[in-house]
XYZ file of C-alpha atoms in Angstrom:
515
model
C 23.266 15.732 10.503
C 24.126 12.299 9.084
C 22.333 10.549 11.968
C 19.134 12.502 11.255
C 19.406 11.611 7.563
C 19.905 7.943 8.432
C 16.803 7.999 10.633
C 14.740 9.531 7.819
C 16.073 6.936 5.381
C 15.223 4.092 7.779
C 11.762 5.538 8.370
C 11.243 5.897 4.629
C 12.412 2.319 4.062
C 10.095 1.027 6.802
C 7.107 2.928 5.387
C 7.982 1.660 1.913
C 8.047 -1.935 3.127
C 4.686 -1.473 4.907
C 3.210 0.153 1.785
C 4.471 -2.641 -0.476
C 3.096 -5.280 1.911
C -0.376 -3.786 2.113
C -0.577 -3.184 -1.654
C 1.029 -6.471 -2.731
C -2.339 -8.004 -3.633
C -3.887 -4.948 -5.310
C -3.226 -6.245 -8.841
C -5.097 -9.513 -8.162
C -8.309 -8.659 -10.010
C -6.568 -6.650 -12.736
C -4.459 -9.686 -13.644
C -7.623 -11.772 -14.003
C -9.585 -9.236 -16.036
C -12.250 -8.808 -13.361
C -13.741 -5.314 -12.885
C -12.852 -3.786 -9.518
C -12.846 -0.493 -7.648
C -9.414 0.957 -6.828
C -8.630 0.142 -3.177
C -7.163 2.359 -0.461
C -4.069 1.341 1.510
C -4.932 -0.172 4.940
C -8.677 -0.255 4.178
C -9.127 -1.708 0.708
C -12.676 -0.876 -0.417
C -14.171 -1.086 3.075
C -12.983 2.247 4.546
C -16.499 3.623 5.141
C -17.421 0.485 7.109
C -14.160 0.028 9.011
C -14.217 3.702 10.050
C -17.922 3.432 11.017
C -18.898 6.167 8.562
C -21.702 4.000 7.169
C -23.819 1.135 8.416
C -23.280 -2.320 6.938
C -26.574 -2.262 4.927
C -25.655 1.128 3.422
C -22.101 0.051 2.627
C -23.216 -3.203 1.008
C -25.843 -1.408 -1.093
C -23.265 1.121 -2.301
C -20.866 -1.657 -3.348
C -23.644 -3.584 -5.071
C -24.291 -0.565 -7.305
C -20.669 -0.030 -8.400
C -20.925 -2.267 -11.479
C -24.585 -2.490 -12.456
C -23.953 -4.296 -15.754
C -21.635 -6.984 -14.358
C -22.439 -10.457 -13.014
C -19.686 -10.098 -10.420
C -16.794 -7.817 -9.526
C -13.741 -7.691 -7.316
C -13.056 -5.743 -4.150
C -10.514 -5.735 -1.315
C -11.142 -6.099 2.401
C -7.999 -4.443 3.823
C -5.611 -6.290 1.485
C -7.572 -9.505 0.938
C -9.281 -9.800 -2.467
C -12.977 -10.767 -2.325
C -15.488 -11.473 -5.092
C -18.910 -9.802 -4.869
C -21.818 -11.384 -6.748
C -24.613 -9.567 -8.607
C -26.060 -12.494 -10.560
C -28.658 -14.637 -8.714
C -27.673 -17.626 -10.881
C -24.152 -17.374 -9.468
C -25.615 -17.153 -5.953
C -27.485 -20.398 -6.638
C -24.306 -22.033 -7.923
C -22.283 -20.992 -4.848
C -24.983 -21.924 -2.316
C -26.331 -25.102 -3.888
C -24.780 -26.523 -7.069
C -21.159 -25.998 -6.022
C -21.811 -26.156 -2.292
C -19.039 -28.748 -1.821
C -16.582 -26.033 -2.848
C -18.169 -23.367 -0.624
C -19.181 -25.344 2.470
C -17.492 -23.062 4.991
C -17.837 -19.441 6.048
C -14.158 -19.302 6.938
C -14.660 -17.540 10.269
C -11.644 -18.158 12.533
C -12.366 -19.353 16.074
C -10.035 -18.525 18.954
C -9.255 -20.670 22.007
C -10.983 -23.908 22.961
C -13.010 -22.245 25.705
C -14.572 -19.685 23.350
C -18.306 -19.531 22.663
C -17.422 -18.855 19.006
C -17.166 -22.587 18.224
C -20.872 -22.886 17.419
C -22.816 -24.245 14.460
C -22.700 -20.941 12.535
C -18.872 -20.945 12.561
C -18.043 -24.674 12.494
C -16.533 -26.213 9.362
C -16.219 -29.445 7.432
C -17.347 -32.797 8.839
C -17.915 -31.372 12.309
C -20.385 -28.818 10.928
C -22.095 -31.402 8.698
C -22.486 -33.878 11.527
C -23.739 -31.405 14.111
C -26.083 -29.773 11.606
C -27.721 -33.105 10.730
C -28.122 -33.998 14.395
C -29.597 -30.661 15.432
C -32.090 -30.498 12.564
C -34.806 -32.534 14.407
C -35.090 -29.728 16.982
C -36.479 -27.460 14.273
C -38.829 -29.799 12.410
C -42.428 -28.686 11.868
C -43.612 -31.514 14.150
C -41.323 -30.368 16.951
C -42.456 -26.753 16.528
C -46.097 -27.781 16.599
C -45.585 -29.713 19.846
C -43.849 -26.811 21.539
C -46.253 -24.163 20.222
C -48.166 -24.082 23.490
C -45.035 -22.605 25.097
C -44.959 -19.871 22.455
C -48.666 -19.206 22.993
C -48.138 -18.885 26.761
C -45.343 -16.363 26.189
C -47.635 -14.514 23.773
C -50.403 -14.308 26.381
C -48.011 -12.856 28.950
C -46.724 -10.466 26.308
C -50.267 -9.273 25.601
C -50.659 -8.378 29.281
C -47.514 -6.236 29.052
C -48.830 -4.585 25.872
C -52.178 -3.920 27.599
C -50.398 -2.217 30.492
C -48.193 -0.244 28.099
C -51.160 1.057 26.087
C -52.811 2.427 29.233
C -49.948 4.874 29.804
C -50.714 6.752 26.521
C -47.030 7.444 25.960
C -44.584 6.357 23.225
C -42.723 3.080 23.676
C -39.483 1.763 22.242
C -41.007 -1.207 20.438
C -37.779 -3.152 20.047
C -37.300 -3.143 23.833
C -40.772 -4.624 24.301
C -40.215 -7.183 21.548
C -36.849 -8.157 23.031
C -38.464 -9.027 26.365
C -40.837 -11.340 24.503
C -38.135 -13.046 22.411
C -35.942 -13.614 25.485
C -38.845 -15.339 27.252
C -39.685 -17.440 24.182
C -36.136 -18.684 23.684
C -35.714 -19.364 27.380
C -38.941 -21.373 27.506
C -38.771 -23.235 24.173
C -35.045 -23.843 23.949
C -33.918 -24.295 27.512
C -37.042 -24.899 29.584
C -36.335 -21.865 31.762
C -38.905 -19.315 32.898
C -36.804 -16.185 32.494
C -39.625 -13.696 33.224
C -37.908 -11.024 31.157
C -41.307 -9.441 30.555
C -41.570 -8.392 34.182
C -37.990 -8.594 35.483
C -35.746 -6.162 33.634
C -32.929 -6.887 36.078
C -32.750 -10.596 35.234
C -29.303 -11.784 34.208
C -30.644 -12.968 30.850
C -31.986 -9.481 30.180
C -28.702 -7.794 31.086
C -26.763 -10.290 28.980
C -29.043 -9.684 26.001
C -28.411 -5.930 26.228
C -24.662 -6.512 26.116
C -25.090 -8.666 23.010
C -27.182 -6.056 21.195
C -24.735 -3.219 21.899
C -21.222 -4.497 21.144
C -18.258 -2.144 21.511
C -16.771 -0.535 18.415
C -13.631 -2.616 18.980
C -15.595 -5.888 18.996
C -17.479 -4.867 15.844
C -14.248 -3.890 14.098
C -12.657 -7.252 14.892
C -15.774 -9.072 13.648
C -15.305 -7.310 10.309
C -11.537 -7.830 10.208
C -11.243 -11.440 11.378
C -11.958 -12.939 7.946
C -9.654 -10.419 6.235
C -6.802 -10.915 8.715
C -7.389 -14.374 10.229
C -3.727 -15.004 11.123
C -3.467 -11.769 13.116
C -6.841 -12.477 14.731
C -5.699 -15.919 15.875
C -2.204 -14.727 16.860
C -3.664 -12.082 19.168
C -6.295 -14.557 20.406
C -8.979 -11.885 20.077
C -12.256 -12.626 21.882
C -15.175 -10.784 20.264
C -17.677 -12.030 22.843
C -17.766 -10.141 26.141
C -16.031 -12.299 28.804
C -18.945 -11.730 31.200
C -21.360 -13.029 28.552
C -19.201 -16.124 28.039
C -19.001 -16.759 31.773
C -22.764 -16.345 32.183
C -23.689 -18.830 29.451
C -21.153 -21.401 30.594
C -22.467 -21.216 34.162
C -26.121 -21.456 33.089
C -25.476 -24.414 30.799
C -23.386 -26.211 33.427
C -26.166 -25.805 36.014
C -28.832 -27.025 33.579
C -26.830 -30.095 32.559
C -26.131 -31.061 36.180
C -29.773 -30.549 37.209
C -31.196 -32.569 34.339
C -28.710 -35.418 34.580
C -28.994 -35.618 38.360
C -32.799 -35.631 38.460
C -33.487 -37.273 35.082
C -35.447 -34.232 33.869
C -36.733 -34.353 30.275
C -38.320 -31.307 28.666
C -37.948 -32.344 24.972
C -36.283 -29.020 24.153
C -33.099 -27.852 22.484
C -31.030 -28.437 25.619
C -32.227 -32.062 25.871
C -30.966 -32.651 22.334
C -27.510 -31.250 23.123
C -27.231 -33.296 26.328
C -28.195 -36.441 24.423
C -25.486 -35.721 21.845
C -23.001 -35.151 24.668
C -23.791 -38.457 26.376
C -24.448 -40.742 23.409
C -22.550 -39.071 20.574
C -25.626 -39.478 18.386
C -29.402 -39.326 18.384
C -31.914 -42.068 17.701
C -32.983 -40.334 14.518
C -31.255 -38.169 11.934
C -32.577 -34.814 10.766
C -34.757 -36.381 8.097
C -36.605 -38.402 10.693
C -35.078 -41.629 9.337
C -32.580 -43.984 10.933
C -29.012 -42.858 10.205
C -27.203 -44.602 7.369
C -23.666 -45.941 7.708
C -22.068 -42.740 6.472
C -24.027 -40.636 8.994
C -23.037 -42.997 11.792
C -19.388 -42.764 10.797
C -19.479 -38.973 10.893
C -21.439 -38.955 14.134
C -18.667 -40.843 15.909
C -16.432 -37.768 15.455
C -18.706 -35.534 17.558
C -17.454 -34.865 21.040
C -19.662 -32.334 22.759
C -18.376 -31.131 26.101
C -19.964 -28.438 28.264
C -18.112 -25.662 26.417
C -19.421 -26.925 23.068
C -22.966 -27.135 24.425
C -22.636 -23.612 25.830
C -21.517 -22.388 22.391
C -24.597 -23.901 20.672
C -26.885 -22.519 23.372
C -25.256 -19.117 22.987
C -25.738 -18.868 19.215
C -29.360 -19.999 19.495
C -30.017 -17.301 22.081
C -27.994 -14.555 20.369
C -29.370 -15.174 16.878
C -32.958 -15.763 17.930
C -33.110 -12.870 20.371
C -31.734 -9.961 18.360
C -32.827 -10.733 14.805
C -36.392 -11.636 15.801
C -36.928 -8.609 18.052
C -35.564 -6.320 15.326
C -37.836 -7.878 12.693
C -40.906 -7.455 14.927
C -39.931 -3.803 15.475
C -39.284 -3.132 11.760
C -42.633 -4.753 10.884
C -44.616 -2.655 13.387
C -42.770 0.485 12.295
C -43.888 -0.093 8.697
C -47.449 -0.965 9.752
C -47.649 2.268 11.753
C -46.649 4.174 8.602
C -49.081 2.189 6.422
C -52.400 2.100 8.274
C -54.338 0.317 5.501
C -51.825 -2.525 5.472
C -51.971 -2.660 9.274
C -55.755 -2.975 9.271
C -55.675 -5.657 6.569
C -53.080 -7.585 8.613
C -55.210 -7.317 11.740
C -58.284 -8.638 9.904
C -56.257 -11.554 8.553
C -55.116 -12.399 12.096
C -58.586 -12.072 13.606
C -60.303 -14.096 10.869
C -57.851 -16.987 11.286
C -58.265 -17.010 15.083
C -62.078 -16.749 14.863
C -62.191 -19.723 12.481
C -60.337 -21.781 15.115
C -62.808 -21.128 17.960
C -61.103 -17.918 19.029
C -57.875 -19.646 20.052
C -54.409 -18.866 18.749
C -53.000 -22.170 17.534
C -50.218 -23.422 15.290
C -52.750 -24.214 12.559
C -54.379 -20.777 12.890
C -51.025 -19.121 12.180
C -50.612 -21.256 9.044
C -53.925 -19.759 7.824
C -52.643 -16.160 8.109
C -51.534 -15.738 4.501
C -51.461 -11.951 4.471
C -49.396 -11.887 7.660
C -46.948 -14.184 5.845
C -46.664 -11.591 3.077
C -46.179 -8.745 5.565
C -43.375 -10.594 7.370
C -41.762 -11.538 4.043
C -41.781 -7.910 2.896
C -40.321 -6.809 6.240
C -37.467 -9.288 5.790
C -37.034 -8.101 2.195
C -36.711 -4.454 3.155
C -34.774 -5.120 6.371
C -32.871 -8.436 6.017
C -31.326 -9.358 9.399
C -27.964 -10.107 7.739
C -27.077 -7.488 5.069
C -24.585 -9.925 3.497
C -23.243 -13.435 3.775
C -19.959 -14.913 2.635
C -18.384 -18.245 1.772
C -14.768 -19.386 1.499
C -13.567 -21.291 -1.556
C -12.214 -24.702 -0.477
C -11.124 -25.921 -3.935
C -10.094 -24.107 -7.095
C -13.325 -22.868 -8.689
C -14.021 -21.579 -12.175
C -16.830 -19.027 -12.356
C -19.506 -20.462 -14.706
C -19.574 -18.724 -18.075
C -16.091 -17.248 -17.657
C -12.398 -18.144 -17.648
C -11.878 -16.669 -14.172
C -10.617 -19.162 -11.615
C -10.816 -18.504 -7.877
C -7.975 -19.905 -5.761
C -8.402 -21.847 -2.526
C -9.131 -19.471 0.357
C -10.866 -16.825 -1.770
C -13.949 -15.310 -0.144
C -17.182 -14.739 -2.060
C -19.630 -12.139 -0.751
C -23.373 -12.313 -1.425
C -24.799 -8.781 -0.935
C -28.258 -9.656 0.398
C -29.248 -6.045 1.083
C -28.236 -5.130 -2.471
C -30.395 -7.844 -4.050
C -33.347 -6.955 -1.808
C -33.195 -3.295 -2.888
C -32.489 -3.802 -6.581
C -35.290 -2.122 -8.574
C -34.844 -4.699 -11.352
C -36.213 -7.322 -8.954
C -38.263 -5.140 -6.596
C -39.600 -1.992 -8.314
C -39.613 1.058 -6.025
C -37.694 -0.920 -3.364
C -38.073 1.733 -0.639
C -41.870 1.226 -0.649
C -43.300 -1.313 1.790
C -45.541 -3.519 -0.357
C -46.574 -6.995 0.899
C -48.203 -7.709 -2.486
C -44.708 -8.462 -3.808
C -45.100 -11.817 -2.057
C -48.316 -13.112 -3.557
C -47.758 -16.563 -5.078
C -48.132 -15.062 -8.552
C -45.571 -12.302 -7.980
C -43.071 -14.659 -6.351
C -43.136 -16.847 -9.482
C -42.043 -13.898 -11.625
C -38.803 -13.370 -9.667
C -35.600 -15.329 -9.455
C -35.814 -17.168 -6.098
C -32.202 -16.285 -5.264
C -32.948 -12.568 -5.113
C -34.643 -13.126 -1.732
C -32.226 -14.376 0.903
C -33.214 -13.308 4.435
C -32.164 -16.710 5.836
C -29.506 -17.619 3.284
C -29.971 -20.553 0.915
C -28.795 -24.093 0.346
C -27.555 -26.649 2.903
C -26.040 -23.891 5.045
C -29.175 -21.759 5.354
C -30.474 -20.721 8.785
C -31.341 -23.899 10.708
C -33.746 -21.983 12.954
C -35.687 -20.280 10.154
C -39.074 -21.860 10.926
C -38.717 -21.219 14.650
C -37.726 -17.585 13.988
C -40.699 -16.991 11.681
C -43.100 -18.536 14.189
C -41.683 -16.415 17.000
C -41.901 -13.230 14.895
C -45.515 -13.961 13.929
C -46.612 -14.598 17.523
C -44.920 -11.338 18.526
C -46.710 -9.318 15.820
C -50.023 -11.068 16.567
C -49.667 -10.154 20.253
C -49.473 -6.488 19.299
C -52.196 -6.398 16.642
C -54.824 -8.724 18.075
C -56.258 -6.078 20.432
C -54.181 -2.998 19.606
C -52.906 -0.827 16.815
C -49.596 1.000 16.557
C -49.240 4.631 15.524
C -46.374 6.970 14.772
C -45.575 9.700 17.293
C -43.296 12.705 17.691
C -40.365 10.385 18.523
C -40.815 8.148 15.466
C -37.773 8.454 13.206
C -38.356 8.227 9.446
C -36.527 7.147 7.455
C -34.853 4.744 9.858
C -31.163 5.376 10.440
C -29.264 2.088 10.624
C -26.754 1.352 13.369
C -23.129 1.699 12.247
C -21.662 -0.631 14.861
C -24.008 -3.568 14.400
C -23.441 -6.410 11.943
C -27.191 -7.070 11.851
C -29.716 -4.650 10.404
C -31.119 -2.525 13.204
C -31.999 1.070 14.051
C -29.468 3.472 15.554
C -32.107 5.428 17.471
C -34.741 2.799 18.241
C -38.362 2.297 17.147
C -40.671 4.698 18.969
C -44.417 4.160 18.504
C -47.695 4.615 20.377
C -49.758 1.555 21.282
C -53.523 2.165 21.142
C -55.984 -0.384 22.530
C -59.176 -1.036 20.576
C -62.256 -0.153 22.600
């Protein structure tokens, strides 16, 4: 009898210790006078997301609406306190004015051979140096010179769309768009003809599918790694499929050997990485000017080996493939539901091409002002990243308050919440490109629109992504229209296991060729 009682007492003591550990931080925001929602043991305020009951966009929007009259409020991710912003002026301060305090995302990286050590995750001087050296790859001049590659991919894509329209059956638009974005990235970034449009069994295509459908375990660890970084590093968790890692490392190794052995120059993203690997610096800095002494000093600290190059190649492929194909699909979905907007977009495209002797060119795309507005509204309603976060590197006092954030505190910017706030975007569920006329944009706070982030750590590939998205949409609308069908799902149900905004059930539409 006494032994059973002892066991119950020990169990009770153990549970008590676990409970006290996981609730030890729950008075953090109360002690600082910051409004917060009462957390749940083991989950904090993120239970619906960690249990996959809601998608990330839905969860972020719900949190954003907890304290509608506050500039910011507190929450808990498992047991880690986080600050969530609602004031665009605070977003500007975090991303720009006080950027030195919030330089890093604070995403832990495991093992030296991991593909996670890429530009998106890097920190401090290493991030600053690599960012400045990679910037030339995404300049407007570079994009203009490589546009012919995009145009070639667009022409091949149009042939696939032509063939698809002849079947008179619904198509999963994201699948079609993904084939196009894989080919574009392969051609423009790495100088490889992947032929994903015609070869669905290509290794690049299979790898892309694995990236777009991560396991629930991998998604859970992606959400937990910033809340429990010590456990993440102790267990040496790898959130990238080992087969994906192996594939990219092999491809990059083969490309480096081929180019160095034969002296091949394609003036693409891979050339830039190889030059950094061999020289430790480039002839020009991101601004197009010769590096100053400080830049040169930082540059000396870069040591790019094949694993590092593979990591940069991986993030370019992963980010450019999935977000762009989703945005193309979201855009066409909305145009199918709004036929007048679709027709106006098509006229804008055709007029710009006709004025340039019937040829799709870089300059013709710059003339497509209504298409710009349509893409902007798509990214407003369906931002690729529903949120972004920064880690506090120095003690920081929130402007206009006495609240001080300690080193290591994470600040969350709820992009999806801002984009669907009726105070900034009336009737936010309505797809309305007119929100992005020059006049209407001037009436809004610029930091309520954040599809690519803001400040020095915004998306380095933003211009490339927009160009790729536009060519994809143009390829569909130049000679075709899209229509809803019996398999079209409205409203769209977001995926609960994806950290980017995407559909759970796909984007099914009919493609009709103009006679």
